[in-house]
Short mmCIF file of C-alpha atoms in Angstrom, two decimals:
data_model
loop_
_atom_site.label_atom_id
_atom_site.label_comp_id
_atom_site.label_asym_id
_atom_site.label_seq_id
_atom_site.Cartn_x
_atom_site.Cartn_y
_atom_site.Cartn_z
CA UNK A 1 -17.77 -4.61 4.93
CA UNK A 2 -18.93 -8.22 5.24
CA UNK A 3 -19.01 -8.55 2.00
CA UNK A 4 -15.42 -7.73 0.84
CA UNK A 5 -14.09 -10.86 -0.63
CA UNK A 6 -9.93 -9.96 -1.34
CA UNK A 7 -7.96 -6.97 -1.96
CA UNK A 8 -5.61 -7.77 -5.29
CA UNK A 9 -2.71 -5.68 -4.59
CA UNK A 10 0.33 -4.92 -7.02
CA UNK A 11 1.72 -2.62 -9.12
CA UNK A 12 4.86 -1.87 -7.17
CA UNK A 13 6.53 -2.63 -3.95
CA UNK A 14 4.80 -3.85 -0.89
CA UNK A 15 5.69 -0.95 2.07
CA UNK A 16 6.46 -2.84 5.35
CA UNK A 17 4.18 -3.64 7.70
CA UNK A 18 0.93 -3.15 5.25
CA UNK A 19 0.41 -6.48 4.84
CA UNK A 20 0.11 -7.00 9.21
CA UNK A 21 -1.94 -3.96 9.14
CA UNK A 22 -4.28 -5.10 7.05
CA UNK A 23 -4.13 -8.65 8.73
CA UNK A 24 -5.14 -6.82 12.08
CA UNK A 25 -8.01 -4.85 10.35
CA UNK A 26 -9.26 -8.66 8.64
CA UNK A 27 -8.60 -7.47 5.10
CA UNK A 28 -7.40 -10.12 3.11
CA UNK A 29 -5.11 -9.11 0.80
CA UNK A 30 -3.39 -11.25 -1.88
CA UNK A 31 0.01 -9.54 -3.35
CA UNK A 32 -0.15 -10.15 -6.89
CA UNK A 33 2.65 -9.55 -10.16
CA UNK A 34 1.99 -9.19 -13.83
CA UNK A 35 2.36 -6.87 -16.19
CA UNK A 36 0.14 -5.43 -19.44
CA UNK A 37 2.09 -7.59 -22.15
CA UNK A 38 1.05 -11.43 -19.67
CA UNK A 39 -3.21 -9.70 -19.72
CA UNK A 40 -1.77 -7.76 -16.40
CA UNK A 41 -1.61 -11.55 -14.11
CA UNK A 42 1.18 -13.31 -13.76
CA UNK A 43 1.47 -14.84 -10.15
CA UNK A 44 -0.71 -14.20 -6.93
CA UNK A 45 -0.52 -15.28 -3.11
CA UNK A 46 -2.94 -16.55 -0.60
CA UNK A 47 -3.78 -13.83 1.77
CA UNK A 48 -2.85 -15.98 4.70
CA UNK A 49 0.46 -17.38 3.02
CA UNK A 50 1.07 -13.83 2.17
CA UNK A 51 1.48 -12.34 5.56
CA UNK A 52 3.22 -15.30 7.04
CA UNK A 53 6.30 -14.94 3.99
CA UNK A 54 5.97 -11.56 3.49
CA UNK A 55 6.05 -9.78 0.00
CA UNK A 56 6.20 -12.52 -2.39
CA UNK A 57 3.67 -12.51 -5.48
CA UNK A 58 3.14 -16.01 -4.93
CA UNK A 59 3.42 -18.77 -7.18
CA UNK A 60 2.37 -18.77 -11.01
CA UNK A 61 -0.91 -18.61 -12.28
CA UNK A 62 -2.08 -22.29 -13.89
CA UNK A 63 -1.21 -22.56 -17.17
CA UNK A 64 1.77 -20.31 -16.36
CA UNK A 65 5.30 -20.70 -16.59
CA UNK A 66 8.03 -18.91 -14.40
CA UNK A 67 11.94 -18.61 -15.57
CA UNK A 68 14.73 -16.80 -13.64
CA UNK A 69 17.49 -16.26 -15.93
CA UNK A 70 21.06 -14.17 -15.47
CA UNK A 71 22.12 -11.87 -18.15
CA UNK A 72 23.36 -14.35 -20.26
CA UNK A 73 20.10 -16.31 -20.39
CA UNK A 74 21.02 -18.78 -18.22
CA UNK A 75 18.64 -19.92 -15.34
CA UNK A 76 19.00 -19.12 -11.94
CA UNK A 77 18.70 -21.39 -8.43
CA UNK A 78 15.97 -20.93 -6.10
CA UNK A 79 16.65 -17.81 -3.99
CA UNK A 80 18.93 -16.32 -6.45
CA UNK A 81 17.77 -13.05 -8.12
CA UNK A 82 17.94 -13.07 -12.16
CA UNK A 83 15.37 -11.55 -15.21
CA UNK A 84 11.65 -12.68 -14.97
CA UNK A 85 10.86 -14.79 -18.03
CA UNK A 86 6.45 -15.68 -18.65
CA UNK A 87 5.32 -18.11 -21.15
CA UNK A 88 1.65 -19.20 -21.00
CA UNK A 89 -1.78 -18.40 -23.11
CA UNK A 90 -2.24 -14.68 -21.55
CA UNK A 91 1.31 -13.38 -22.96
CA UNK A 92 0.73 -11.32 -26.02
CA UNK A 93 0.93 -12.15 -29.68
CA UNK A 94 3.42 -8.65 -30.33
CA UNK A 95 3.71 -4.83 -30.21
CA UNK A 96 1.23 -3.31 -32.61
CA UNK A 97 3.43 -2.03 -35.56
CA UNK A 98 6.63 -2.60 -33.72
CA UNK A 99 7.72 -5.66 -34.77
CA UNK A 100 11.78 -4.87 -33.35
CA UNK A 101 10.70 -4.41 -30.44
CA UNK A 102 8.37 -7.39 -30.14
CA UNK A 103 11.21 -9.17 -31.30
CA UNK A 104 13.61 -8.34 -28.15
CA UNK A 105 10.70 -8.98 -25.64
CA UNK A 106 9.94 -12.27 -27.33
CA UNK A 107 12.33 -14.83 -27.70
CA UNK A 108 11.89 -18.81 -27.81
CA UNK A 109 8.45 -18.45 -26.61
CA UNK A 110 9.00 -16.39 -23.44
CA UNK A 111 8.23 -12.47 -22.27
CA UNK A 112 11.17 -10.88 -21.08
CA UNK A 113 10.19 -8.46 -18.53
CA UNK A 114 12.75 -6.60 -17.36
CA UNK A 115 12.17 -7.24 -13.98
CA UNK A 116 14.20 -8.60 -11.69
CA UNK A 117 13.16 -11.07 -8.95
CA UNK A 118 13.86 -14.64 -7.28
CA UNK A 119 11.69 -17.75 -6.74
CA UNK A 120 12.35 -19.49 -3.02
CA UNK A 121 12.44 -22.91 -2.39
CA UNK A 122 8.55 -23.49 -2.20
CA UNK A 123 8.00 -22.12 -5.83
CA UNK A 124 6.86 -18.51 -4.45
CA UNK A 125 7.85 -15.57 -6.76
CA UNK A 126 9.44 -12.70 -5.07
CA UNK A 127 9.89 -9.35 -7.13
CA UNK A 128 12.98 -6.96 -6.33
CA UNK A 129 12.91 -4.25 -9.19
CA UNK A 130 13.32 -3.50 -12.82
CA UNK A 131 16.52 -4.38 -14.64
CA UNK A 132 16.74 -0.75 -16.20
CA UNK A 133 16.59 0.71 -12.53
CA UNK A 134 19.32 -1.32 -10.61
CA UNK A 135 22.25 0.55 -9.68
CA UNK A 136 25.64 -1.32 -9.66
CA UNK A 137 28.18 0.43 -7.48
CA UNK A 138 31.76 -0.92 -7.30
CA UNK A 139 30.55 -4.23 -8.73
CA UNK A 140 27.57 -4.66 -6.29
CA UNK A 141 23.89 -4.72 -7.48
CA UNK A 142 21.42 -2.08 -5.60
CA UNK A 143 17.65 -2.25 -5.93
CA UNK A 144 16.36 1.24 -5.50
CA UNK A 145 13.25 -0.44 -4.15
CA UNK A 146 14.81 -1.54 -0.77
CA UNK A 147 16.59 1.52 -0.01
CA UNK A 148 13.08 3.41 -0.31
CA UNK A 149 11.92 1.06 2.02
CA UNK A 150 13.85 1.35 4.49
CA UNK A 151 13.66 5.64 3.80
CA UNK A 152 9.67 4.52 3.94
CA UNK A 153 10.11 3.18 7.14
CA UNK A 154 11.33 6.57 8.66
CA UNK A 155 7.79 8.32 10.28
CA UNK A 156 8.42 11.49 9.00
CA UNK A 157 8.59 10.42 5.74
CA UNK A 158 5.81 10.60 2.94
CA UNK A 159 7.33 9.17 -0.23
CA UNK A 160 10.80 8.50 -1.61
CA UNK A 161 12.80 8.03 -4.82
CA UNK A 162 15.53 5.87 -5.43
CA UNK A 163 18.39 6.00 -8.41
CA UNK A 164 21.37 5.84 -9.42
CA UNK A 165 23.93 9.06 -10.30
CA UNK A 166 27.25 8.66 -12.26
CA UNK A 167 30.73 8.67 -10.26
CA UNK A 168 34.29 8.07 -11.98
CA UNK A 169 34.98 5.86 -9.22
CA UNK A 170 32.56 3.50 -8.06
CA UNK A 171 30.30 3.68 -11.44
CA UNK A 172 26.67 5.02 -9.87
CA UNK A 173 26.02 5.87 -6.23
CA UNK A 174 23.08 6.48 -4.31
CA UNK A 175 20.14 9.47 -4.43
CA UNK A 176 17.31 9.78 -2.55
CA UNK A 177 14.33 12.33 -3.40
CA UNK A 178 12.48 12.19 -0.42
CA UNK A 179 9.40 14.13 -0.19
CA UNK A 180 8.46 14.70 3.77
CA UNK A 181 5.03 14.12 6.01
CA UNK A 182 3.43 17.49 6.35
CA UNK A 183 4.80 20.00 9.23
CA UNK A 184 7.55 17.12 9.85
CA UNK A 185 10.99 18.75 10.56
CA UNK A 186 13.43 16.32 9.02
CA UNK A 187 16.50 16.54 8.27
CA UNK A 188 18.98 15.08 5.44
CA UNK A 189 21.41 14.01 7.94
CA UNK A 190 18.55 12.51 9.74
CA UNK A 191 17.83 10.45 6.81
CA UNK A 192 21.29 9.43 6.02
CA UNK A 193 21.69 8.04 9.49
CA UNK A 194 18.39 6.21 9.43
CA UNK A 195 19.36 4.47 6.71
CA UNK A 196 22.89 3.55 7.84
CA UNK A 197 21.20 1.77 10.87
CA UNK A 198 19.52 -0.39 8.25
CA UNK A 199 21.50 -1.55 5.23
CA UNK A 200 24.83 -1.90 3.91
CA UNK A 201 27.10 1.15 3.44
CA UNK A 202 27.41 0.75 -0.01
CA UNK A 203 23.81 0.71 0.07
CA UNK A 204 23.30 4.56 1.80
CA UNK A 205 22.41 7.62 -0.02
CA UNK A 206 25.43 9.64 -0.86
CA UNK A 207 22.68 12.52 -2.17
CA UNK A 208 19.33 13.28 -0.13
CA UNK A 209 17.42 15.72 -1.30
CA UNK A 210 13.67 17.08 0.23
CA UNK A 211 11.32 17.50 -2.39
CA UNK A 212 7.53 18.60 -2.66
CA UNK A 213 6.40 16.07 -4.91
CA UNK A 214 7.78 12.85 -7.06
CA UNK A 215 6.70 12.40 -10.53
CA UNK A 216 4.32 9.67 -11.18
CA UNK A 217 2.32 7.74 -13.85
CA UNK A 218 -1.53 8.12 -13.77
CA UNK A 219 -1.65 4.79 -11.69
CA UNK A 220 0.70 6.04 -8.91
CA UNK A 221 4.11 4.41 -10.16
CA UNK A 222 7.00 6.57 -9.33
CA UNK A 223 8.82 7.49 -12.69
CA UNK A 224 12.26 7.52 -11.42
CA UNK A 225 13.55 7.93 -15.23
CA UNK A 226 12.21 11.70 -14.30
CA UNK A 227 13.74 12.67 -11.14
CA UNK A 228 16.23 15.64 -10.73
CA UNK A 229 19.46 14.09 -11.40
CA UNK A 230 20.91 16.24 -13.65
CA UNK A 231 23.46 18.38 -12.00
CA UNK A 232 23.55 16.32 -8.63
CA UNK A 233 27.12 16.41 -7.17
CA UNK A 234 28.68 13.66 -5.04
CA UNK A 235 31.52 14.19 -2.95
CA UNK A 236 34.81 12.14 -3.49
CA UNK A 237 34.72 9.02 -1.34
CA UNK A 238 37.01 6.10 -0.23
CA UNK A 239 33.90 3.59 -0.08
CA UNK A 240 30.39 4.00 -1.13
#
């Protein structure tokens, strides 16, 4: 309608090509990040900036502050990814009666999120995933959240999961739970291939499995903490 104003859109990863879509259908839509423990707002984008760069939460809210750190709390340059850090008058005083873990999420003055992202050049926050959900494989970081991007991009495909499985080699490889479009024929090798034509080796899914369903919060967020792993075999490899 006329009257529609914005569309605030978060709450996990932006699939590719929404934000054109909804360009060429004049929605305006303005990616936002936050999280319950920052009042649920920490940075939003422009609608019009937002489909020129992409899927970039946009810059920090006023009266909010933006830190990129690496593991061992130091901060990062523009354009390199590190753990989100929020200080400003929306993060919370504490964890009701849980005052060890308000203490680990609260330090100096800043939220630790656990997420993971990278702020460019022009000051724009970009999100890539949670800390807890990266896979490392032979030394090199994996964010479940591009891989089921690019297994999003496939037509046949409906949703997909993303995580890591243990290997005495390489340390974690790749699964994908993919759950397919109805009465689409697809195909794991299908899949596998798909995504070879699109990222890195190490990247690919050693494991795709086709699923009925994913498991996810009341909101719609995958829980990939749930997914099938158990039992999951991956076949000895030279590279992953």
């Amino acid at each position: 309608p006329e009257t529609l104003r914005c569309v605030l859109l978060g709450g996990g990863p932006i699939p590719d090509g929404l934000l054109e879509r909804c360009r060429d259908a004049d929605i305006p839509v303005a990616p936002t990040y936050g999280l319950t423990e920052a009042a649920s707002q920490v940075a939003t984008q422009r609608p019009g900036v937002a489909t020129r760069k992409g899927a970039t939460a946009g810059p920090p809210l006023p009266g909010t502050t933006l830190r990129l750190v690496d593991r061992h709390g130091a901060d990062q340059k523009p354009g390199v990814p590190g753990e989100i850090l929020v200080r400003g008058p929306q993060v919370m005083a504490g964890y009701w009666n849980r005052p060890e873990e308000t203490t680990r999420v609260l330090q100096g003055g800043w939220l630790r999120t656990g997420d993971i992202g990278f702020i460019d050049e022009e000051g724009d926050l970009f999100v890539l995933d949670r800390r807890e959900d990266l896979i490392v494989s032979g030394g090199e970081n994996i964010y479940p959240a591009e891989v089921e991007a690019v297994l999003l991009s496939h037509p046949k495909v409906a949703e997909a999961g993303v995580v890591g499985v243990r290997d005495p080699t390489w340390g974690q490889l790749v699964a994908a739970f993919v759950v397919p479009r109805p009465r689409a024929e697809l195909a794991e090798e299908e899949l596998e291939s798909h995504c070879r034509s699109k990222l890195a080796r190490f990247k690919v899914p050693r494991v795709v499995r086709l699923v009925g369903s994913l498991p996810r919060t009341a909101s719609g967020k995958l829980r990939r903490g749930e997914l099938a792993t158990e039992g999951v075999k991956v076949a000895p490899t030279t590279r992953p």
